[in-house]
mmCIF file of C-alpha atoms and ligand atoms in Angstrom:
data_model
loop_
_atom_site.group_PDB
_atom_site.id
_atom_site.type_symbol
_atom_site.label_atom_id
_atom_site.label_comp_id
_atom_site.label_asym_id
_atom_site.label_seq_id
_atom_site.Cartn_x
_atom_site.Cartn_y
_atom_site.Cartn_z
ATOM 1 C CA MET A 348 0.175 -0.177 -0.254
ATOM 2 C CA LYS A 349 1.328 3.411 -0.859
ATOM 3 C CA VAL A 350 0.748 6.653 1.401
ATOM 4 C CA PRO A 351 1.074 9.958 0.341
ATOM 5 C CA LYS A 352 4.033 11.952 2.297
ATOM 6 C CA SER A 353 1.663 14.058 3.357
ATOM 7 C CA MET A 354 -2.065 14.687 4.469
ATOM 8 C CA ARG A 355 -4.329 17.230 5.759
ATOM 9 C CA THR A 356 -5.850 16.489 9.029
ATOM 10 C CA TYR A 357 -7.578 17.491 11.995
ATOM 11 C CA CYS A 358 -4.596 18.653 14.923
ATOM 12 C CA PRO A 359 -5.936 18.925 18.278
ATOM 13 C CA LYS A 360 -3.158 21.376 18.935
ATOM 14 C CA CYS A 361 -3.841 23.973 16.215
ATOM 15 C CA LYS A 362 -7.699 22.936 16.915
ATOM 16 C CA THR A 363 -7.961 22.698 12.811
ATOM 17 C CA HIS A 364 -7.235 21.049 9.822
ATOM 18 C CA THR A 365 -3.421 21.160 8.805
ATOM 19 C CA GLU A 366 -1.053 19.927 7.102
ATOM 20 C CA PHE A 367 1.194 16.688 8.282
ATOM 21 C CA THR A 368 4.401 14.999 7.007
ATOM 22 C CA VAL A 369 3.638 10.888 7.003
ATOM 23 C CA SER A 370 6.436 8.537 8.076
ATOM 24 C CA ILE A 371 6.517 4.770 8.878
ATOM 25 C CA TYR A 372 7.127 3.921 12.761
ATOM 26 C CA LYS A 373 10.208 1.913 13.428
ATOM 27 C CA ALA A 374 10.776 0.354 16.689
ATOM 28 C CA GLY A 375 13.973 2.092 18.633
ATOM 29 C CA LYS A 376 17.171 0.398 18.986
ATOM 30 C CA ARG A 377 17.384 -2.011 21.811
ATOM 31 C CA LYS A 378 19.546 -0.606 25.004
ATOM 32 C CA GLY A 379 21.384 -3.664 26.885
ATOM 33 C CA ALA A 380 21.169 -1.639 30.373
ATOM 34 C CA LYS A 381 17.502 -0.798 30.191
ATOM 35 C CA LYS A 382 15.328 -2.425 33.032
ATOM 36 C CA GLY A 383 13.324 -4.923 30.632
ATOM 37 C CA GLU A 384 16.253 -6.102 29.488
ATOM 38 C CA ARG A 385 17.762 -6.504 32.785
ATOM 39 C CA ARG A 386 15.444 -8.445 33.977
ATOM 40 C CA GLN A 387 14.953 -10.521 31.016
ATOM 41 C CA ALA A 388 18.716 -11.264 31.191
ATOM 42 C CA SER A 389 18.208 -12.227 35.124
ATOM 43 C CA ARG A 390 15.051 -14.725 34.218
ATOM 44 C CA LYS A 391 17.362 -16.235 31.500
ATOM 45 C CA LYS A 392 20.278 -17.093 34.079
ATOM 46 C CA GLY A 393 20.942 -20.450 35.325
ATOM 47 C CA TYR A 394 19.115 -23.340 34.518
ATOM 48 C CA GLY A 395 16.197 -23.448 32.348
ATOM 49 C CA GLY A 396 16.146 -20.939 29.851
ATOM 50 C CA GLN A 397 13.516 -19.254 28.258
ATOM 51 C CA LYS A 398 10.695 -18.239 30.859
ATOM 52 C CA PHE A 399 7.702 -17.705 28.749
ATOM 53 C CA PRO A 400 6.964 -19.445 25.024
ATOM 54 C CA GLU A 401 8.800 -18.066 22.105
ATOM 55 C CA GLN A 402 6.550 -17.848 18.577
ATOM 56 C CA HIS A 403 7.598 -20.230 16.166
ATOM 57 C CA ASN A 404 4.575 -20.487 13.336
ATOM 58 C CA GLN A 405 3.128 -17.465 12.530
ATOM 59 C CA ALA A 406 -0.352 -17.494 11.737
ATOM 60 C CA LYS A 407 -0.201 -14.357 9.777
ATOM 61 C CA VAL A 408 1.612 -13.333 6.802
ATOM 62 C CA SER A 409 1.384 -9.341 7.021
ATOM 63 C CA LYS A 410 2.302 -7.222 9.933
ATOM 64 C CA LYS A 411 0.676 -4.616 12.080
ATOM 65 C CA GLN A 412 2.033 -0.893 10.392
ATOM 66 C CA THR A 413 1.799 2.616 12.213
ATOM 67 C CA LEU A 414 2.144 5.925 10.352
ATOM 68 C CA VAL A 415 3.839 8.850 12.512
ATOM 69 C CA LEU A 416 2.393 12.045 12.062
ATOM 70 C CA LYS A 417 3.571 15.409 12.330
ATOM 71 C CA CYS A 418 1.976 18.990 11.997
ATOM 72 C CA LYS A 419 4.049 21.314 9.715
ATOM 73 C CA GLU A 420 3.234 24.121 11.936
ATOM 74 C CA CYS A 421 3.081 23.242 15.611
ATOM 75 C CA ASN A 422 5.464 19.810 15.137
ATOM 76 C CA TYR A 423 2.690 18.304 17.349
ATOM 77 C CA GLY A 424 3.644 14.390 16.468
ATOM 78 C CA MET A 425 0.810 11.396 16.636
ATOM 79 C CA MET A 426 0.603 8.386 15.593
ATOM 80 C CA ARG A 427 -2.554 6.555 13.300
ATOM 81 C CA LYS A 428 -3.723 3.035 14.468
ATOM 82 C CA GLY A 429 -1.473 0.389 13.597
ATOM 83 C CA MET A 430 -3.140 -1.418 9.884
ATOM 84 C CA ARG A 431 -2.484 -4.804 8.316
ATOM 85 C CA VAL A 432 -0.350 -4.632 5.262
ATOM 86 C CA LYS A 433 1.953 -6.451 3.720
ATOM 87 C CA LYS A 434 3.918 -3.675 2.401
ATOM 88 C CA LEU A 435 3.926 -0.326 3.362
ATOM 89 C CA GLU A 436 5.602 2.942 1.062
ATOM 90 C CA VAL A 437 5.482 6.648 1.883
ATOM 91 C CA VAL A 438 5.597 8.058 -1.665
HETATM 92 ZN ZN1 ZN B 1124 -0.865 21.706 14.667
#
């Protein structure tokens, strides 16, 4: 699916419709020193490795992707609800 680089939608900060730039959300880089990572490492320590099941056989062929919108006038950022598409690109 192709989405336009910019779209016009309601900005809650400007309280009117404005132009927004569109990009695709990407998860941030994993940092080893963060709390969740440290907790997972301590859980996995010692005998009996993985503490909860890892998913191997995925039923779905698409992945939920989120659009990140940013107001061109006030820089207010928001996200659109994730949609299931095989391929998403900003044109
Ligand atoms: Zn705005």
